[in-house]
XYZ file of C-alpha atoms in Angstrom:
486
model
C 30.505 13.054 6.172
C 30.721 9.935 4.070
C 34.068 8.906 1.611
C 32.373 9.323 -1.744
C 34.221 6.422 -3.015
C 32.005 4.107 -0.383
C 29.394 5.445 -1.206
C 29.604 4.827 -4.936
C 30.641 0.866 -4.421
C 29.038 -1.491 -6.540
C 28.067 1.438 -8.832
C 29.805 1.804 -12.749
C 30.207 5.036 -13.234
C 32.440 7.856 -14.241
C 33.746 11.150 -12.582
C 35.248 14.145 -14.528
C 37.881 14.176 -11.959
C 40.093 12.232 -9.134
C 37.197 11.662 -6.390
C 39.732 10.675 -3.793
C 39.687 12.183 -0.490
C 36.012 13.513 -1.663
C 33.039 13.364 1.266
C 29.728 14.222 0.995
C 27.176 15.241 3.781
C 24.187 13.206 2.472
C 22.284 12.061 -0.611
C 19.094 13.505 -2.309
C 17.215 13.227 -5.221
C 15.325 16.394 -4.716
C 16.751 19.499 -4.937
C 14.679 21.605 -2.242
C 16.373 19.931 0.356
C 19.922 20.161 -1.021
C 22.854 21.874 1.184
C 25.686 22.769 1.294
C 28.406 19.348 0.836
C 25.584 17.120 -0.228
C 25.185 14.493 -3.224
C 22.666 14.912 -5.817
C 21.042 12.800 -7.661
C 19.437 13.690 -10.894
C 16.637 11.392 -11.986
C 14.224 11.396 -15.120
C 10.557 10.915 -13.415
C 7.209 10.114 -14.877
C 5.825 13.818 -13.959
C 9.893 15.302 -13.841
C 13.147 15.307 -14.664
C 16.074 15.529 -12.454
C 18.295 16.826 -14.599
C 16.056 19.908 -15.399
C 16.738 20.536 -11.446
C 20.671 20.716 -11.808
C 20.979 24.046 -11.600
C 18.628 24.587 -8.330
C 21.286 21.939 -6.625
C 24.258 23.626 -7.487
C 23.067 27.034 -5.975
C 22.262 25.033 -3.218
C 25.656 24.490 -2.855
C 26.323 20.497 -3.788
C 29.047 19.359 -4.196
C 28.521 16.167 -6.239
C 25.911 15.862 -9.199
C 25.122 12.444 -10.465
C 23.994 12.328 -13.720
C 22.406 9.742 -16.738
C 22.681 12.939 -19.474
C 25.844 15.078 -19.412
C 24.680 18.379 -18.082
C 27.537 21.440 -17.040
C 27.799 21.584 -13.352
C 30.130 24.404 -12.482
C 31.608 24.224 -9.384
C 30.591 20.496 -8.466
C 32.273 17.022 -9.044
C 30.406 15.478 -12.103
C 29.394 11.562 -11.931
C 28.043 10.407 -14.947
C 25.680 7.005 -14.032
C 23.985 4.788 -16.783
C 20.878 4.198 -14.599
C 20.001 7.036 -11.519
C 17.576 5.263 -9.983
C 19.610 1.958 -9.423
C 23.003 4.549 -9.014
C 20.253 6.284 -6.073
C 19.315 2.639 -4.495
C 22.643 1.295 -4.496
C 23.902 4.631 -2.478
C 21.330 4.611 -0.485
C 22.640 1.057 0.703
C 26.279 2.751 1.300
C 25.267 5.580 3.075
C 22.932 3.946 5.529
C 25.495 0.970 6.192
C 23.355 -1.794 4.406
C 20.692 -1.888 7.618
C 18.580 -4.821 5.573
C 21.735 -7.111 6.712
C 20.793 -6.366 10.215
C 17.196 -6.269 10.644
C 14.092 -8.812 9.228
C 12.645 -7.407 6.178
C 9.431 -9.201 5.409
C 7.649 -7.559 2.103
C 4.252 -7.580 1.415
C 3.041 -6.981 -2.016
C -0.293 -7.144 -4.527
C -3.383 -5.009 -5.370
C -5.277 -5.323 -2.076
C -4.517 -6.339 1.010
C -0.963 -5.289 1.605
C -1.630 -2.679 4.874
C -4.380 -5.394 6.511
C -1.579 -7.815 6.562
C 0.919 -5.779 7.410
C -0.658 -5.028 10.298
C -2.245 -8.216 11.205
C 1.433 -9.419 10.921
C 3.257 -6.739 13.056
C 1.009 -7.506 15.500
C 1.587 -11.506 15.577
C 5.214 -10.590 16.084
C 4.527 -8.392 18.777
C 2.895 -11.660 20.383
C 5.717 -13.610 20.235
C 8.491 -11.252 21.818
C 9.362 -9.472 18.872
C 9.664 -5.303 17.777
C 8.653 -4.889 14.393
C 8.589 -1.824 12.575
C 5.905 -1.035 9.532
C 6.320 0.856 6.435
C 3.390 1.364 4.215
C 0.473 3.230 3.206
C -1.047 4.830 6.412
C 1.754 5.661 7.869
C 5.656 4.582 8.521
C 5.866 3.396 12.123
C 9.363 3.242 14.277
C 8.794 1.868 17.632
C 6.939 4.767 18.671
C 7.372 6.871 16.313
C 4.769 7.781 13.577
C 5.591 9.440 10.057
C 2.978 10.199 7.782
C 3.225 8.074 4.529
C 4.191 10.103 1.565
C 4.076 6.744 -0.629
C 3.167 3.148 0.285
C 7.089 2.749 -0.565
C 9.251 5.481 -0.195
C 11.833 6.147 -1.965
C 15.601 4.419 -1.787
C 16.978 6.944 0.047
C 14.184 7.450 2.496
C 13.529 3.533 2.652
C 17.076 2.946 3.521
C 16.957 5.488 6.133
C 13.892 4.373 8.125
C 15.495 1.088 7.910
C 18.395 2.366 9.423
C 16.423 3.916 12.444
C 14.566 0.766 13.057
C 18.059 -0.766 13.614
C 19.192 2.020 15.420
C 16.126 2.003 17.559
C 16.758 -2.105 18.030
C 13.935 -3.523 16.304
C 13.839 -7.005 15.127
C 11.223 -6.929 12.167
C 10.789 -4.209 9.315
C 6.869 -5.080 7.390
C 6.831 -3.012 4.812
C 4.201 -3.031 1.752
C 5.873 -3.310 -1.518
C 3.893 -1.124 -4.454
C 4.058 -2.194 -8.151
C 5.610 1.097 -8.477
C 8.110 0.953 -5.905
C 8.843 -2.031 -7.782
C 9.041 -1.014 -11.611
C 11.302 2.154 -10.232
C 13.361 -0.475 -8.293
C 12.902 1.485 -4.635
C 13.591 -1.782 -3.068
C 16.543 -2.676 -4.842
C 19.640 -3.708 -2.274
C 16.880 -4.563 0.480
C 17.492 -8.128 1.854
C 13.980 -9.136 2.085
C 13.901 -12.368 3.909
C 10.234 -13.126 3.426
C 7.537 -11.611 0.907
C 3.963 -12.319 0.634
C 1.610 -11.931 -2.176
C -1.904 -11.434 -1.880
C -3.420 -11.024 -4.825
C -3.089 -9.613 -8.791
C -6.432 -7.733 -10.292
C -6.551 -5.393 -12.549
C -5.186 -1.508 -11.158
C -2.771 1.346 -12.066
C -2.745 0.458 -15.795
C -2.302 3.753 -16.544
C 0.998 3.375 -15.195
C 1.754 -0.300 -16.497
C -0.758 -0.222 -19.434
C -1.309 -3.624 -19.356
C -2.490 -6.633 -16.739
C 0.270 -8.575 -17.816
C 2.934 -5.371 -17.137
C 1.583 -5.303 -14.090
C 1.685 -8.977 -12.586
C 5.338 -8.816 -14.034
C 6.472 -6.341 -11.987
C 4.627 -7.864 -8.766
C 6.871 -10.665 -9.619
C 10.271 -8.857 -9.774
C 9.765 -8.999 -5.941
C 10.155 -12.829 -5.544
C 12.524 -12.549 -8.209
C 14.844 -10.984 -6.064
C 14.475 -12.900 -3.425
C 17.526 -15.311 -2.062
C 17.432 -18.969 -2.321
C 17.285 -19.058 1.661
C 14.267 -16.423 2.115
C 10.527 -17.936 1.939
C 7.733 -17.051 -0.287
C 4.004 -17.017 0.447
C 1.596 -16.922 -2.043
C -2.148 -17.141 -2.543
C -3.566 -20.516 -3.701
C -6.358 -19.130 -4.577
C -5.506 -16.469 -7.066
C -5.434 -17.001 -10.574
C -1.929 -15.381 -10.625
C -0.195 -18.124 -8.341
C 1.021 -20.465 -10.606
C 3.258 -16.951 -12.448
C 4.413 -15.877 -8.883
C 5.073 -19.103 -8.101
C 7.060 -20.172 -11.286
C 9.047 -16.415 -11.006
C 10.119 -16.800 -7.267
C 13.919 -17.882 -7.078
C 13.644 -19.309 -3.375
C 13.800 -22.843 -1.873
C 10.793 -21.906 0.678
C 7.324 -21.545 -1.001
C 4.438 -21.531 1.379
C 0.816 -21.543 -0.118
C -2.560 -20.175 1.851
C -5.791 -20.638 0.839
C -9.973 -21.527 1.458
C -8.751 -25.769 0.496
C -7.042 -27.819 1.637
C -4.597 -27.985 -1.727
C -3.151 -24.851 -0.035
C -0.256 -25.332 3.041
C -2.130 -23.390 5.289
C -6.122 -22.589 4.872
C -8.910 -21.611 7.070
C -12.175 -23.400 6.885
C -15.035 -23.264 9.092
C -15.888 -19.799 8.966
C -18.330 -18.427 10.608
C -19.155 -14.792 9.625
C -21.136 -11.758 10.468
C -21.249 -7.961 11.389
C -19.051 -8.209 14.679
C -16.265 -10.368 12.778
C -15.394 -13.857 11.794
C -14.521 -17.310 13.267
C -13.069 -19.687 11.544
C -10.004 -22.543 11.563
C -6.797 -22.034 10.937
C -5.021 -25.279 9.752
C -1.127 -24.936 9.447
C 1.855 -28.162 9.348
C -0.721 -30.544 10.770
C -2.019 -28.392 13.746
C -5.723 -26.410 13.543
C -6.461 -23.953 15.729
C -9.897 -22.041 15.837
C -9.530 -18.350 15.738
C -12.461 -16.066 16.545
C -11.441 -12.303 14.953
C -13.370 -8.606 14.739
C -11.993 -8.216 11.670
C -14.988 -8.936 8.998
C -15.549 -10.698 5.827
C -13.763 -13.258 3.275
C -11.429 -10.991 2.512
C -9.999 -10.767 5.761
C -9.678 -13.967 6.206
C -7.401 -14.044 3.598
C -5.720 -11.385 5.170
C -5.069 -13.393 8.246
C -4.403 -16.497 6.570
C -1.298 -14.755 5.019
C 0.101 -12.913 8.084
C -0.042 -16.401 9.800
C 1.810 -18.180 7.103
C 4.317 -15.647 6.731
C 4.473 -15.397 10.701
C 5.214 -19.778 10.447
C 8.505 -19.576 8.743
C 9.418 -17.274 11.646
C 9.122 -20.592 13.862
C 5.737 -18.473 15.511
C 3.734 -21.562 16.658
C 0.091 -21.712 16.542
C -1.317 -20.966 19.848
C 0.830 -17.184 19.163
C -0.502 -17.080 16.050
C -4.360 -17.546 17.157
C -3.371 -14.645 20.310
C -1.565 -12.651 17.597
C -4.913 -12.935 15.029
C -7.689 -12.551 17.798
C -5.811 -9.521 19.318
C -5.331 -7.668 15.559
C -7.332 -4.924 16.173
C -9.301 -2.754 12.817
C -7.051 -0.858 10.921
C -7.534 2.682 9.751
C -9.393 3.042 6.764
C -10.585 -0.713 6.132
C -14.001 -1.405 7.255
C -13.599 0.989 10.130
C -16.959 1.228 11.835
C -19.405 4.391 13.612
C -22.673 3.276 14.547
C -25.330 5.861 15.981
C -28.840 5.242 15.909
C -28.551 1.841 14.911
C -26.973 2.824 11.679
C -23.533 1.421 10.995
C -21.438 3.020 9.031
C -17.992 1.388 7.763
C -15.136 3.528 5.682
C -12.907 1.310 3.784
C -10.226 2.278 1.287
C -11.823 0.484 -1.590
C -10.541 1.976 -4.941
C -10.726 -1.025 -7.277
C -13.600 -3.143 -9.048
C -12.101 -6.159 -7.095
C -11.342 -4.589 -3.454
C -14.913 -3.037 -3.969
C -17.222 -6.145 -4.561
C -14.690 -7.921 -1.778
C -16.122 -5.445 0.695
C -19.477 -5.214 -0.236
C -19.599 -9.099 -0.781
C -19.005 -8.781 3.029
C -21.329 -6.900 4.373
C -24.252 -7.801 1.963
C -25.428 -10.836 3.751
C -24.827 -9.242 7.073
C -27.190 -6.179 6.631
C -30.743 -6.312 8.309
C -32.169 -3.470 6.163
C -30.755 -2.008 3.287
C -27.246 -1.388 2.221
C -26.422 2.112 0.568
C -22.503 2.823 -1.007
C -21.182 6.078 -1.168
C -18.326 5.984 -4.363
C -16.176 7.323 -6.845
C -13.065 7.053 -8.636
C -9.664 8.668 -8.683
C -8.632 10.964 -11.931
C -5.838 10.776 -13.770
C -5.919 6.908 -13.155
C -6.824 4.112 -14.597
C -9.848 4.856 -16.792
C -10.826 1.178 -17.413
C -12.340 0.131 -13.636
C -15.114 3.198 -13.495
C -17.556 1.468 -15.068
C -16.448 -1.990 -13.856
C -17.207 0.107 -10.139
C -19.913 1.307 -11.133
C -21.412 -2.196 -12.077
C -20.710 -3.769 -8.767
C -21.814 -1.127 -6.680
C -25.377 -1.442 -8.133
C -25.312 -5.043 -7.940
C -24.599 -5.380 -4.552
C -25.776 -2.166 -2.759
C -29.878 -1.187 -2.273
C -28.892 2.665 -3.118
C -25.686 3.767 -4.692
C -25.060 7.167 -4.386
C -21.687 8.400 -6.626
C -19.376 11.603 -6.174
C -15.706 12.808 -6.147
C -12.703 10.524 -5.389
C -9.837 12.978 -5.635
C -10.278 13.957 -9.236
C -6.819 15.604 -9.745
C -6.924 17.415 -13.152
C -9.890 15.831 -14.207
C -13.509 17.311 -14.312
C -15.306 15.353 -11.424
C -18.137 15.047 -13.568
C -16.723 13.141 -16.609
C -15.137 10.713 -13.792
C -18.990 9.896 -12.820
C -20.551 9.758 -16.316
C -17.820 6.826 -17.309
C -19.203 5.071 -13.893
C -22.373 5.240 -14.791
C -21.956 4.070 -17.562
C -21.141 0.585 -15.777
C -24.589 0.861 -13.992
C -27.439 -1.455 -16.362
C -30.268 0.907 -17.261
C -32.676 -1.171 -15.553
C -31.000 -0.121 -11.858
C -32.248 3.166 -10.696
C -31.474 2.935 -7.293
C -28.408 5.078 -7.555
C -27.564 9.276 -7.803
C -24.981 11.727 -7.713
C -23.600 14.461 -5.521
C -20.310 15.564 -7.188
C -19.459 17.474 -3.791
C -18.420 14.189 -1.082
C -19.514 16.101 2.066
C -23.221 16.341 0.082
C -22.931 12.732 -0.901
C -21.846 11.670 2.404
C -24.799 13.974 3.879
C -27.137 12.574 1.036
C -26.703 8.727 2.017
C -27.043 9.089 5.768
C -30.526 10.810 5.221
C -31.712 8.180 3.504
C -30.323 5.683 6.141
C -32.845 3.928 8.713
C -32.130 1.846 11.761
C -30.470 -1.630 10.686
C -29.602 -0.391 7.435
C -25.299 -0.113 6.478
C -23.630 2.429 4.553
C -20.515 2.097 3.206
C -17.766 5.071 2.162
C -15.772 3.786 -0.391
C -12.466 4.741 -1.863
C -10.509 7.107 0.669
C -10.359 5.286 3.929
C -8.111 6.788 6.155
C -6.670 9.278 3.790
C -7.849 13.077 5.359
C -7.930 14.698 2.018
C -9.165 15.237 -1.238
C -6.837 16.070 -4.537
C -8.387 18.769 -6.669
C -5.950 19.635 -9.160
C -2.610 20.246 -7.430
C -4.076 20.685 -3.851
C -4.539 18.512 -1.318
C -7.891 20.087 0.609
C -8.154 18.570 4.165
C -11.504 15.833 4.393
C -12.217 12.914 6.123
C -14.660 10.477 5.751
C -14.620 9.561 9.029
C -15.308 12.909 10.224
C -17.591 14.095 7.866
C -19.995 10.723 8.581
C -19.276 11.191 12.493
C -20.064 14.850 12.662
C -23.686 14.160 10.097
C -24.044 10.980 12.551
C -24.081 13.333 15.658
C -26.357 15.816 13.832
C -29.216 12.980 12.857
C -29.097 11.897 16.671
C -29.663 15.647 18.073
């Protein structure tokens, strides 16, 4: 049990009655897992409202009900809050004992990117002595422990719990991918972030932020927050850096990049279907790193897990171990080959994360390269056709289906892509159903030819309506793979 009036430090607020000598057993924002003695915490949603979920709580037996709208609450201790989702960070902080204090919180945050270098980066720390936890979009790992990802960022209360158990379990490191959502519902408010990264700004989720500019902001309220003494590491190379770079509030600014204007940059590189090579220059020292992970992108990638991993003290030679050693990760170019076809799934659900990988493997193919596409509903409407255009300019064959559609009609989703595609380009078709399109590309596939299965990477579902129906792209090109080779 925890003294309510700890818990609500730092928080304005006011109670209908004397809370001294009040305890509560924990703190929720949903009411299905309320019992009896807990704290809820009523918050208005984009989809829901908290306070429409009141009365579920209370026959659940809480005891306290935080509110931003007076609403009765027979039986329970009223707290009336001007802001829940700050009031739900902020107590989140309290009840977990503030673990950010006593662990490394590095954040990583911008459209793509974000689980590569988390990864890449966990693993460099693991080089040089250190545990590091990750939270993100795959999956929340703690020591050996593995949660399934709900969200790339959690929520407060969940966030500050995990970070809790990393201290408990006596990790040194929490890298942890930082959404523009997370961000814009302040998740990560009260986390002492010591380092954060940004990778990149294009355009994505502006149906949620309706606008480019909405959207960069909020990237930025991460370096906002940060304290003069953390360090921030930004791309050179974006067309966003001079923003991020004008809205971070700490001393320590490190830039990465292709040139030499940047702090740290690779050059040198050296790339084709098994990986890349190329030299990593950092505070005077070079170092030539030879990595399976492929394309431009990646380099990136690595570039800003190694600067981050610098202002750690990591020196070079662990760096180079900690970037050769990085092995694929789940989802992002993640190759099958059979036959001599290769086959790579990668989580590519923007314009820009979508010509970044096929960019990649377009000079590396030896026969033809066919992409296997579509585009999630209910989101932002505007990159379809920008998709659609840069699938048929970089692939031979572009074959274009279902990308969880949600409550949209699968169909409309693939006329607005098409409608990126140039009449002259026939070279693409459709197969609304994913297993068919899957099945579809592969057939046309010859030996030395790549195909590429955009969009879901290592997620093992698709969203049809309000349903998550088990698939995997992986599995589905695997098991067609072993049929073709019968």
């Amino acid at each position: 049990m925890t003294d309510l009036k700890r818990l609500l430090k730092g928080i304005e607020y006011t109670a209908d009655r004397d809370i001294s000598g009040v305890a509560v057993k924990k703190i929720t924002a949903d009411s299905r897992s309320v019992e009896k003695g807990d704290l809820f915490i009523a918050i208005k949603g984009n989809a829901a409202d908290g306070h429409a979920y009141v009365n579920e709580a209370l026959a659940r037996r809480a005891s306290v009900i935080v509110l931003e709208r007076d609403v009765d609450t027979p039986g329970a201790l009223k707290i009336m809050v001007k802001d829940a989702r700050i009031t739900s960070a902020i107590a989140a902080v309290n009840f977990y004992g503030d673990p950010s204090k006593e662990i490394k919180v590095i954040g990583v945050t911008g459209t793509n990117g974000k689980t590569t270098v988390t990864y890449i980066l966990e693993n460099i720390l693991k080089r040089a002595g250190f545990r590091a936890g990750v939270i993100g979009t795959i999956m929340y790992k703690i020591a050996d422990e593995m949660i399934e990802s709900d969200n790339t960022t959690p929520s407060p209360i969940a966030l500050q719990g995990f970070l809790r158990r990393m201290v408990d379990r006596s990790l040194d490191y929490c890298v942890m991918e930082v959404s523009s959502h997370a961000l814009d519902q302040r998740r990560q408010y009260g986390i002492d972030f010591r380092a954060a990264i940004f990778t990149n700004a294009t355009h994505e989720h502006l149906d949620y932020h309706k606008s480019f500019n909405n959207y960069l902001d909020t990237k930025i309220i991460l370096f906002k927050d940060l304290k003069r003494e953390s360090a921030a590491i930004i791309n050179r190379d974006d067309p966003s850096f001079e923003r991020v770079k004008k809205g971070s509030s700490c001393k320590t600014v490190l830039t990465y990049g292709l040139t030499k204007d940047a702090d740290v940059y690779a050059d040198r590189m050296d790339l084709d279907i098994n990986g890349s090579v190329f030299d990593l220059h950092l505070k005077g020292e070079s170092v030539s790193v030879r990595s399976p992970l492929i394309g431009i992108h990646n380099i990136y990638n690595m570039i800003a897990a190694a600067s981050c991993a610098s202002t750690e003290g990591i020196d070079i030679e662990t760096l180079k171990e900690g970037l050769e050693s990085a092995e694929g990760i789940p989802g992002r170019l993640e190759a099958i080959e059979e036959a001599g076809i290769k086959v790579f799934v990668d989580y590519a659900h923007t314009d820009d994360a979508l010509e970044k990988v096929l960019s990649a493997l377009a000079p590396l193919k030896r026969g033809r390269l066919i992409t296997v596409f579509g585009c999630g509903g209910n989101r932002d409407r505007a990159k379809r056709p920008k998709m659609g255009a840069v699938a048929a300019r970089f692939s031979d064959h572009v074959v274009i289906t279902s990308d969880n559609p949600r409550h949209e009609d699968p169909g409309d989703i693939i006329r607005e892509i098409t409608g990126g595609i140039t009449p002259n380009y026939k070279e693409f078709s459709v197969a609304e159903d994913r297993r068919e399109a899957i099945r579809e590309a592969l057939s046309r596939a010859k030996r030395g030819d790549i195909v590429l299965l955009a969009g879901k990477g290592h997620e093992r579902y698709q969203i049809v309506k309000d349903e998550k129906i088990p698939f995997s792209d992986i599995e589905t090109a695997s098991e067609f793979l072993r049929e073709m080779t019968r």
